[in-house]
Tab-separated table of C-alpha atoms and ligand atoms in Angstrom:
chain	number	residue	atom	x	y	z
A	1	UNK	CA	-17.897	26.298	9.108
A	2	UNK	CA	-15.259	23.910	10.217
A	3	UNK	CA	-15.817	20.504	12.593
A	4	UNK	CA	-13.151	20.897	15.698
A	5	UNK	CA	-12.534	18.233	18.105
A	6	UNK	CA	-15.205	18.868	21.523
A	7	UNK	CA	-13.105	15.591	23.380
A	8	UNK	CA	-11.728	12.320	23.003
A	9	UNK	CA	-11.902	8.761	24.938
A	10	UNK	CA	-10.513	5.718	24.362
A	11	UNK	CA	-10.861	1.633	25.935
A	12	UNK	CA	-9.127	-1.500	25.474
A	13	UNK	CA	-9.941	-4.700	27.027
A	14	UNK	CA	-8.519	-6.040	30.011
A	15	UNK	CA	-6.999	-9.054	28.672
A	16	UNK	CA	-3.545	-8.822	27.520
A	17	UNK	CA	-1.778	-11.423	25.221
A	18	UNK	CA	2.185	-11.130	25.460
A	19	UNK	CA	3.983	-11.799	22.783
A	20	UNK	CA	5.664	-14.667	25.228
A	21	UNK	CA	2.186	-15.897	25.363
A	22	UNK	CA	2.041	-16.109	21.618
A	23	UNK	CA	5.411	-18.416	21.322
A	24	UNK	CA	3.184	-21.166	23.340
A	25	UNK	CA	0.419	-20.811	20.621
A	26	UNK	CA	2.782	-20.653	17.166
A	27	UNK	CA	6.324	-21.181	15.991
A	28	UNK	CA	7.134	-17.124	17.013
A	29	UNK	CA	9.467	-15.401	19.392
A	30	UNK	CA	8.994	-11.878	21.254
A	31	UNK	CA	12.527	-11.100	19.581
A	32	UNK	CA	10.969	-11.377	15.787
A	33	UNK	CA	7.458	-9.725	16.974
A	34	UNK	CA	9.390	-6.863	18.535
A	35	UNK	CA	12.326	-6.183	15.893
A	36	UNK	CA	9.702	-6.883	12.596
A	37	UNK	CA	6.386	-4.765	14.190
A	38	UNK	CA	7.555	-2.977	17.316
A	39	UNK	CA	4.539	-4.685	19.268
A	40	UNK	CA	5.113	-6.363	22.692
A	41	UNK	CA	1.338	-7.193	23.619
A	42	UNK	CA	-2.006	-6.445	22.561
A	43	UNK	CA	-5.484	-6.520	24.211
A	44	UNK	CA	-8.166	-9.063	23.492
A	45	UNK	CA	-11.891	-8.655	24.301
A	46	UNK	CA	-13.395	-10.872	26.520
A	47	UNK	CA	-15.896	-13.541	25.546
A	48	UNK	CA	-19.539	-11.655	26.529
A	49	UNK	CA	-17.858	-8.174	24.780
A	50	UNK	CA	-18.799	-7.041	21.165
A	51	UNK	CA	-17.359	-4.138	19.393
A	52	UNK	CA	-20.203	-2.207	20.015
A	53	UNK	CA	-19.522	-2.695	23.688
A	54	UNK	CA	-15.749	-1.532	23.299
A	55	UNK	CA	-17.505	1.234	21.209
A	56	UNK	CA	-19.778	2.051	24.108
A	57	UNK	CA	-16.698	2.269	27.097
A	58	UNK	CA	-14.345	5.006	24.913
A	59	UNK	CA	-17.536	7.189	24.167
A	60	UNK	CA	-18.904	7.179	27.237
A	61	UNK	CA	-14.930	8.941	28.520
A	62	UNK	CA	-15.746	11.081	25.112
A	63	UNK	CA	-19.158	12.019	26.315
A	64	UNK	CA	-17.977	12.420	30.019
A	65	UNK	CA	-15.098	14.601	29.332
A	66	UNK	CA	-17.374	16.723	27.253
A	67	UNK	CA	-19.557	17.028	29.434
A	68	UNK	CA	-22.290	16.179	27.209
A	69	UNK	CA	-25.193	13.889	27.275
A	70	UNK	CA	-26.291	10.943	24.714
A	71	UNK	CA	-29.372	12.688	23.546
A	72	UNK	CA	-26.573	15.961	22.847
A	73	UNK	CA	-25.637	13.498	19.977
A	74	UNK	CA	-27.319	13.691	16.601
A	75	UNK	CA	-24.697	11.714	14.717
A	76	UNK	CA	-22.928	8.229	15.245
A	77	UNK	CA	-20.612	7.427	12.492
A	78	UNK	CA	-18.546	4.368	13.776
A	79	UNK	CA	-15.748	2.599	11.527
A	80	UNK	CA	-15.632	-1.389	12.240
A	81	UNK	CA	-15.140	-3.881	9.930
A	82	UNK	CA	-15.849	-6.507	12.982
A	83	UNK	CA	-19.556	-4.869	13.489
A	84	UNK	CA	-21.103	-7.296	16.243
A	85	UNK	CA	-23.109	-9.048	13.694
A	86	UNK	CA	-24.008	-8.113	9.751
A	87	UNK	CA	-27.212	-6.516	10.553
A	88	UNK	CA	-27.771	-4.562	11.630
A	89	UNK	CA	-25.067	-2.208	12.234
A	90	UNK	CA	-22.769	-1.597	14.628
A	91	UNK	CA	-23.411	2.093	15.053
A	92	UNK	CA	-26.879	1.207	16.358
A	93	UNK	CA	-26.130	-1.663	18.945
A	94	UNK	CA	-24.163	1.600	20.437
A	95	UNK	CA	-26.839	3.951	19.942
A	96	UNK	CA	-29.186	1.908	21.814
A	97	UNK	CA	-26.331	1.101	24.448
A	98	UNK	CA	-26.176	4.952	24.967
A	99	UNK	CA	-29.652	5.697	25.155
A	100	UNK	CA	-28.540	8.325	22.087
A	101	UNK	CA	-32.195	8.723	20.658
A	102	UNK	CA	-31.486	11.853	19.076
A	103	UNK	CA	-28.798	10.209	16.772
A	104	UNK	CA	-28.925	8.572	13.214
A	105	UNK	CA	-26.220	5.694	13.588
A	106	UNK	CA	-24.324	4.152	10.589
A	107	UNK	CA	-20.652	2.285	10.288
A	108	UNK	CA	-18.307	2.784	7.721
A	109	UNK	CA	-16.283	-0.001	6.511
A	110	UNK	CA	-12.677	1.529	5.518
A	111	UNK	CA	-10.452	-1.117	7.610
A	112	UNK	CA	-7.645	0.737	9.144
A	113	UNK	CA	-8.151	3.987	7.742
A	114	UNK	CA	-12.337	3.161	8.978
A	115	UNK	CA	-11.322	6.228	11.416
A	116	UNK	CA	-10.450	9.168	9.095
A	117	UNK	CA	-12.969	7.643	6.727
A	118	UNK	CA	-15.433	8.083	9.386
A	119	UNK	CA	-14.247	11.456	10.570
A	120	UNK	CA	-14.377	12.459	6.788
A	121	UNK	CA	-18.038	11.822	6.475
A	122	UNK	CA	-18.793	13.205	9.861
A	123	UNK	CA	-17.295	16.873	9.074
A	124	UNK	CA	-19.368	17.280	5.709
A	125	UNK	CA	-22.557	16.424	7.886
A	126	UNK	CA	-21.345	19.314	10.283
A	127	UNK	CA	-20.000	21.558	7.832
A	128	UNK	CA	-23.221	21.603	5.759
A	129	UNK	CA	-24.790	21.970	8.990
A	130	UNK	CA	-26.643	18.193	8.421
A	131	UNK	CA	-25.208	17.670	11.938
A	132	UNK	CA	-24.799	19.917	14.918
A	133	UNK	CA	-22.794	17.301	17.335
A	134	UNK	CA	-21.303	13.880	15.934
A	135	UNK	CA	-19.761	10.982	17.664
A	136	UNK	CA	-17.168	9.425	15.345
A	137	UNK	CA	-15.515	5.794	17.062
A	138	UNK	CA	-13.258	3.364	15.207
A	139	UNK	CA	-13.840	0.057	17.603
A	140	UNK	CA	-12.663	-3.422	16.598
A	141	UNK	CA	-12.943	-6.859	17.532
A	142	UNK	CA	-10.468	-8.151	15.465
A	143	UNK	CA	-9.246	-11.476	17.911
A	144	UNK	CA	-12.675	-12.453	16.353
A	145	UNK	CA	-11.354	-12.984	13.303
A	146	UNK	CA	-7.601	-14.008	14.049
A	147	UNK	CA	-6.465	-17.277	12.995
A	148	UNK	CA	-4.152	-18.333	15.847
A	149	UNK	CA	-2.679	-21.159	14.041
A	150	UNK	CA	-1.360	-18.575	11.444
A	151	UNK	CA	1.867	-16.822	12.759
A	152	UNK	CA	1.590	-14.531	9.929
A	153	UNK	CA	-0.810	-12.748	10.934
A	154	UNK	CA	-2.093	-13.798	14.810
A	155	UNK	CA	0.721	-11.733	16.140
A	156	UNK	CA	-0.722	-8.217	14.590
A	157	UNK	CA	-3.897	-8.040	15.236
A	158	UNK	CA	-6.221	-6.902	18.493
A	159	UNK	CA	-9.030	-5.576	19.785
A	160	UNK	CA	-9.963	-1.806	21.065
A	161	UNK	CA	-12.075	1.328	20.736
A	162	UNK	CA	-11.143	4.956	20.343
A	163	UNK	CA	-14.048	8.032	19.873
A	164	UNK	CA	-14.239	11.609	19.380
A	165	UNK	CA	-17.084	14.431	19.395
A	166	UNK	CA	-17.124	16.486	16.616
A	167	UNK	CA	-18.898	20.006	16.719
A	168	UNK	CA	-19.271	23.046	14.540
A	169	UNK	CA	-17.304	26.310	14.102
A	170	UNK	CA	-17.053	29.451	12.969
A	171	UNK	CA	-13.429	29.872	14.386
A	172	UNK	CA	-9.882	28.626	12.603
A	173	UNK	CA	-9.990	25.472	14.413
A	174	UNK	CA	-10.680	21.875	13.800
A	175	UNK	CA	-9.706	19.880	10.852
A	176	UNK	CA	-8.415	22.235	7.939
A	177	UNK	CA	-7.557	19.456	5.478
A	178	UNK	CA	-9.523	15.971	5.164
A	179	UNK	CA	-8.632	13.105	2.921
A	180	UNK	CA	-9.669	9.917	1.811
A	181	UNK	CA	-8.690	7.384	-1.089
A	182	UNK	CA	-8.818	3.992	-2.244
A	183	UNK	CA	-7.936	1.380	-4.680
A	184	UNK	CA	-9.902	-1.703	-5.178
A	185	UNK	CA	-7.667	-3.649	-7.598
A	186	UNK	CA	-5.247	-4.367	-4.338
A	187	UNK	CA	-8.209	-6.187	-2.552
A	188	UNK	CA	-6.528	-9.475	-1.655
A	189	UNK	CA	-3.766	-8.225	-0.256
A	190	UNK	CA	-5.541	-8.206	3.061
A	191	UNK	CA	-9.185	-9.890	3.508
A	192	UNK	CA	-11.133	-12.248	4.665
A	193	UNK	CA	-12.574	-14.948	2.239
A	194	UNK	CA	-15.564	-16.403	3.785
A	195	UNK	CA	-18.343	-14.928	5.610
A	196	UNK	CA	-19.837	-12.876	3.333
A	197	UNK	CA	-22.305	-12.878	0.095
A	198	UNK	CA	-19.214	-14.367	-1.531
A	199	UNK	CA	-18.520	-17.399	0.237
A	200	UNK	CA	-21.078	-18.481	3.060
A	201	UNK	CA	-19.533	-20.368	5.956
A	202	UNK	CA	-19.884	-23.733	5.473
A	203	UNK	CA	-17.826	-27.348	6.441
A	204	UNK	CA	-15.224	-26.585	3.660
A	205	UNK	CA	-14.176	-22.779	4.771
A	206	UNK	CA	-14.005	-24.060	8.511
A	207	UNK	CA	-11.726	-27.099	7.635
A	208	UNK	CA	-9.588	-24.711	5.912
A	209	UNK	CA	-9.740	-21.472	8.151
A	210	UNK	CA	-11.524	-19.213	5.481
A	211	UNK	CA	-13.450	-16.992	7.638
A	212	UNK	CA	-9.994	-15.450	9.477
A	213	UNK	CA	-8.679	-12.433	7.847
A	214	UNK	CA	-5.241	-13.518	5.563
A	215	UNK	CA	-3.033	-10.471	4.374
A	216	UNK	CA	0.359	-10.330	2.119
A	217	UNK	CA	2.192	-8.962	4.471
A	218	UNK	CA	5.468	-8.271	2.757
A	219	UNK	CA	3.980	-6.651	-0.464
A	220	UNK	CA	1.000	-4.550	2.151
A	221	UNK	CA	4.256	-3.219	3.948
A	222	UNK	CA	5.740	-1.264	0.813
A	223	UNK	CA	2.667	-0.036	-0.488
A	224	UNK	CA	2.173	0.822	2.920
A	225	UNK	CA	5.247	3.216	3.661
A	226	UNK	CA	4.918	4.524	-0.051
A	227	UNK	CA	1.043	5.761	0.418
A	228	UNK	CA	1.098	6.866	4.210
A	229	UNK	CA	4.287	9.365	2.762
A	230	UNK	CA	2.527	10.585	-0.234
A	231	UNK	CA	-0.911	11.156	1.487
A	232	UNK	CA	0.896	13.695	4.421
A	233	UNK	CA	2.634	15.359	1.848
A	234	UNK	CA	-0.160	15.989	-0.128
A	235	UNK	CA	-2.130	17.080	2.809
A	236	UNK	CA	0.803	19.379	4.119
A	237	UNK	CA	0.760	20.969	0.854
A	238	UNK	CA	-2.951	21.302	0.922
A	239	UNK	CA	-2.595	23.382	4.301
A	240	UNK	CA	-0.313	25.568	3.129
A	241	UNK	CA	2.113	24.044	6.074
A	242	UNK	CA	5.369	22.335	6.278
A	243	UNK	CA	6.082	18.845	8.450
A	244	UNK	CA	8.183	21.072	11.204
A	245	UNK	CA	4.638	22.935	11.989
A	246	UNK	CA	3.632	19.756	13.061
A	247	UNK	CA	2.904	19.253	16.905
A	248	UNK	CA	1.933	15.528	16.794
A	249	UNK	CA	1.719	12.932	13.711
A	250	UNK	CA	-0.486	10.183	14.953
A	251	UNK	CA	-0.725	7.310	12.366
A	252	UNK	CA	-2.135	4.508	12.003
A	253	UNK	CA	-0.537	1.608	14.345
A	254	UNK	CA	0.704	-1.088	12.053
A	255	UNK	CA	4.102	-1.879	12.356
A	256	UNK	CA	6.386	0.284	13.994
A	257	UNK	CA	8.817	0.050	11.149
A	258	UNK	CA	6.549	1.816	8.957
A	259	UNK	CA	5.662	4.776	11.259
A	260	UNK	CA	9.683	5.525	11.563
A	261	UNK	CA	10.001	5.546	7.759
A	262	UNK	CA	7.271	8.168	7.741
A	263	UNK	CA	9.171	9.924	10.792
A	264	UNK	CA	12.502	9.980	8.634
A	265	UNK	CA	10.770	10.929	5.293
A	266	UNK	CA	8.895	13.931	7.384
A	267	UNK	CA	12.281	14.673	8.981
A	268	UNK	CA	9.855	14.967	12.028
A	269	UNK	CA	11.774	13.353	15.683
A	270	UNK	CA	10.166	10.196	17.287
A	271	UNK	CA	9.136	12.454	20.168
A	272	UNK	CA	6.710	14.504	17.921
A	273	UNK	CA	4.996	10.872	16.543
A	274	UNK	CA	2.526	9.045	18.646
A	275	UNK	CA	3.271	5.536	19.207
A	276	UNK	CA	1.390	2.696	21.406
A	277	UNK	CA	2.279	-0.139	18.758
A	278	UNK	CA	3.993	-1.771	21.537
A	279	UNK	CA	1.010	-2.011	23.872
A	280	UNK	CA	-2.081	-2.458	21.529
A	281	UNK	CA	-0.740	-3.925	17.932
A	282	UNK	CA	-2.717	-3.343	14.809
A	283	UNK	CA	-6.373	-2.319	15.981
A	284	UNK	CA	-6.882	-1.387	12.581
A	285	UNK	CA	-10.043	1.558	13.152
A	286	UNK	CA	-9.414	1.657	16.387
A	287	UNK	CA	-5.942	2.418	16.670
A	288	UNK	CA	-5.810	5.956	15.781
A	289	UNK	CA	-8.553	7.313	18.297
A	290	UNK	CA	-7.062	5.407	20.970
A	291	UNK	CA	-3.636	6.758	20.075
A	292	UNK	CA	-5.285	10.093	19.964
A	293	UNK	CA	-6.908	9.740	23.392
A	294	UNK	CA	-3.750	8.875	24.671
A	295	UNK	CA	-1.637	11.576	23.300
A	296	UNK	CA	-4.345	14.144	24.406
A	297	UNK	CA	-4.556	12.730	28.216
A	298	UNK	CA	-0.235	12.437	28.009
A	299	UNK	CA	-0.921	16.523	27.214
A	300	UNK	CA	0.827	15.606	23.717
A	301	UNK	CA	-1.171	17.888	22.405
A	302	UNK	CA	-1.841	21.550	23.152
A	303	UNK	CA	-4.254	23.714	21.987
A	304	UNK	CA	-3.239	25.672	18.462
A	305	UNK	CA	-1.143	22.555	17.929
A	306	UNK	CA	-1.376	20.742	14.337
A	307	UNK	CA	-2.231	16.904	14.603
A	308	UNK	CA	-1.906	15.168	11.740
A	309	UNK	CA	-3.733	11.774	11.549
A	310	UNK	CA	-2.702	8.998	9.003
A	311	UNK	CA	-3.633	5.632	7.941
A	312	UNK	CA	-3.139	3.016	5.811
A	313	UNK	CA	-5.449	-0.506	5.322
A	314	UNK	CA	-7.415	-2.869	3.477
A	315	UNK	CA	-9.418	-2.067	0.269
A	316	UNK	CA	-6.807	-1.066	-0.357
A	317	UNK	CA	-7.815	2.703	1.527
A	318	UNK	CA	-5.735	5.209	2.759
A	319	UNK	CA	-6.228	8.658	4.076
A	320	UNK	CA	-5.022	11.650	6.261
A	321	UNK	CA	-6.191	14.479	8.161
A	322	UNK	CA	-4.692	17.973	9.255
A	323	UNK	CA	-6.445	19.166	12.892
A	324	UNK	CA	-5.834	22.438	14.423
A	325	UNK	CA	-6.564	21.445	17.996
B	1	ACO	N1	7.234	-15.245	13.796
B	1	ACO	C1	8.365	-15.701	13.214
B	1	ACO	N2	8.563	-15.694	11.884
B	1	ACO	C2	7.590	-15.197	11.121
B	1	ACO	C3	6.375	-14.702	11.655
B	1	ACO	C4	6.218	-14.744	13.063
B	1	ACO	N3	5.110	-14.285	13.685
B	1	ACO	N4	5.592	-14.276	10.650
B	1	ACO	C5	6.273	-14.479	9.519
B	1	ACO	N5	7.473	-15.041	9.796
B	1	ACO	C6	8.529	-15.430	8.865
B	1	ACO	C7	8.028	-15.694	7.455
B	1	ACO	O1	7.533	-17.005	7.334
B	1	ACO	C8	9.269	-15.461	6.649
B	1	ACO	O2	10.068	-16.612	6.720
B	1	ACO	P1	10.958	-17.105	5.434
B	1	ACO	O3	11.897	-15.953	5.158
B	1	ACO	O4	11.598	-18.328	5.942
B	1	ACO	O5	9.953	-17.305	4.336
B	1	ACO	C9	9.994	-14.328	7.403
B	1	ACO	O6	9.445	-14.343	8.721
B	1	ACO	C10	9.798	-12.958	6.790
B	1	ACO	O7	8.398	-12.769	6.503
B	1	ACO	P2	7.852	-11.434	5.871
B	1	ACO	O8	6.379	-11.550	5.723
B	1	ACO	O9	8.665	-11.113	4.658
B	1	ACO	O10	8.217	-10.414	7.050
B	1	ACO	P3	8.105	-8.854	7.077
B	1	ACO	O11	9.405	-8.297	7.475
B	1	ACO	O12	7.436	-8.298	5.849
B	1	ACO	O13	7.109	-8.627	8.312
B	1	ACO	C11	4.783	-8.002	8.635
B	1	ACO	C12	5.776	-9.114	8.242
B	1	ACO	C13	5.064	-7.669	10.080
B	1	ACO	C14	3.391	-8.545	8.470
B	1	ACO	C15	4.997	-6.767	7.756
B	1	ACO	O14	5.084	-7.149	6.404
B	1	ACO	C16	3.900	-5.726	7.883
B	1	ACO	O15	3.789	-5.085	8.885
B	1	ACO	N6	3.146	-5.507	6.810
B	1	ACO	C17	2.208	-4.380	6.669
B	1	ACO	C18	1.027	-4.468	7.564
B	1	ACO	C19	0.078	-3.336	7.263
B	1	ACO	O16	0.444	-2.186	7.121
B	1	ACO	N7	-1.170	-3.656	7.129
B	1	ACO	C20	-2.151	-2.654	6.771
B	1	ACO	C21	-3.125	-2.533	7.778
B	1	ACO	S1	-3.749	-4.085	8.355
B	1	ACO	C22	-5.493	-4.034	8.247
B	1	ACO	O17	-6.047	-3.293	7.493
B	1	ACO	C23	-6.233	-5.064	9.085
């Protein structure tokens, strides 16, 4: 039994924040956001809007296209790390949204690789048959949890929501290779101090910005490129395929630098990797089911075609995923 992809839907808020915008806020210019990340704006959710609402818009287009109904749904898997409160989770604010009573409903915290972390755990549930129809979203609030006083950072981040629906088969389709990793002894190269068991909010972490998520930038970037290569190779390998059988690599939207390194290193062209960096920024779980969504609805993809997903975030976690479409 494999788990192949039934649709796809993506939605990003209406708001956009330029990166002309930005130079009013912080000591920036569109020339350094654009030459250093490749982004040019980014969506931000508006005030009444949650993640599980952003969650709620991209699988409703899932559902729709599907032509499926909520209660078709018996799994929610959804990757956030900006769920709309700590408890309870994420996944169930969207259950309840949909009206999807049939579902169980849990998130999955694996930052930007939240997405293939979540489709990971949602094929075993099909593949053992645990699950006959799942509903895996990455969907982030991450403006949230921006500091925009901190140019470092504030010029990255945004907010968005991508899904897919997963179902069982007996055919030679669907994912053939899924994998996940992670190493927690890289931790503070991107996190968030306060707001957690750790370090409650209080006077001191608001005086000095603690609960806004802080990352090294500079050393994240070259563990960044060196992972996201060695986690497609070893996936390739694990198919039994080589990168010029890909139709589509769609990673992980960081910084546009990165994704051509992996381009180069693939020896794959620029018109065979999905890119919307320049549109969305980093929308950490969300950014490859959006990019997904988009590259399906483009017709990027065709059916037979390899996809390769890859991503890259904090933990540190990284991970990759081979679909035959
Ligand atoms: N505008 C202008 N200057 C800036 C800005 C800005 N927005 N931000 C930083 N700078 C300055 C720095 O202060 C520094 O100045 P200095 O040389 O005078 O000290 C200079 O630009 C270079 O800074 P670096 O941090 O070395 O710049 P770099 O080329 O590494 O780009 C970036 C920074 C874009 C953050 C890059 O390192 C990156 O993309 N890192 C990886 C991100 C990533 O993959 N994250 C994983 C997923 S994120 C998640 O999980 C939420």
């Amino acid at each position: 039994m494999k788990a192949r992809v039934v649709s796809t839907g993506s939605y990003v808020p209406e708001k956009i924040l330029t990166n002309f915008d930005l130079e009013k806020m912080v000591d920036t210019s569109d020339e350094w956001i654009t030459e250093r990340t490749g982004i040019k704006e980014r969506r931000i959710a508006s005030p009444e809007q949650a993640t599980s609402d952003l969650a709620y818009e991209a699988s409703l287009k899932a559902l729709k296209k599907a032509g499926l109904k909520p209660e078709d749904i018996d799994l929610i898997v959804l990757a956030t790390v900006t769920p709309d409160m700590l408890v309870p989770s994420a996944a169930c604010m969207l259950q309840m949204k949909l009206g999807a009573k049939n579902a169980v409903a849990f998130d999955i915290n694996g930052a930007c690789t939240g997405f293939v972390y979540a489709l990971s755990v949602a094929e075993k549930f099909i593949k053992t048959g645990a699950s006959k129809r799942a509903l895996v979203i990455g969907a982030e609030t991450l403006s949230r949890f921006t500091d925009f006083t901190d140019r470092s950072i504030c010029v990255l981040l945004a907010d968005g929501a991508g899904a897919v629906i997963l179902e069982g088969t007996r055919k030679n389709e669907g994912i053939q290779v899924i994998d996940i990793f992670s190493d927690g002894t890289m931790w503070d190269f991107i996190h968030m101090p306060a707001g957690g068991s750790k370090m409650p909010v209080d006077e001191k972490v608001l005086q000095e910005r603690l609960n806004f998520i802080k990352m090294r930038g500079n050393e994240t970037f070259k563990v960044a490129v060196k992972t996201l290569e060695e986690v497609v190779d070893t996936t390739l390998k694990k198919a039994g395929i080589t990168s010029s059988q890909l139709g589509l690599l769609v990673p992980h939207q960081a910084n546009i630098r990165i994704i051509q390194a992996m381009a180069k290193r693939l020896e794959l062209p620029m018109e065979k990797v999905m890119v919307n960096i320049d549109r969305y920024g980093n929308t950490s779980a969300a950014s490859i089911p959006i990019a997904l969504d988009e590259a399906a609805e483009m017709g990027k993809i065709k059916r037979g075609d390899y996809v390769m997903l890859a991503a890259f975030g904090a933990g540190l976690t990284w991970g990759a995923a081979l679909i035959k479409w």
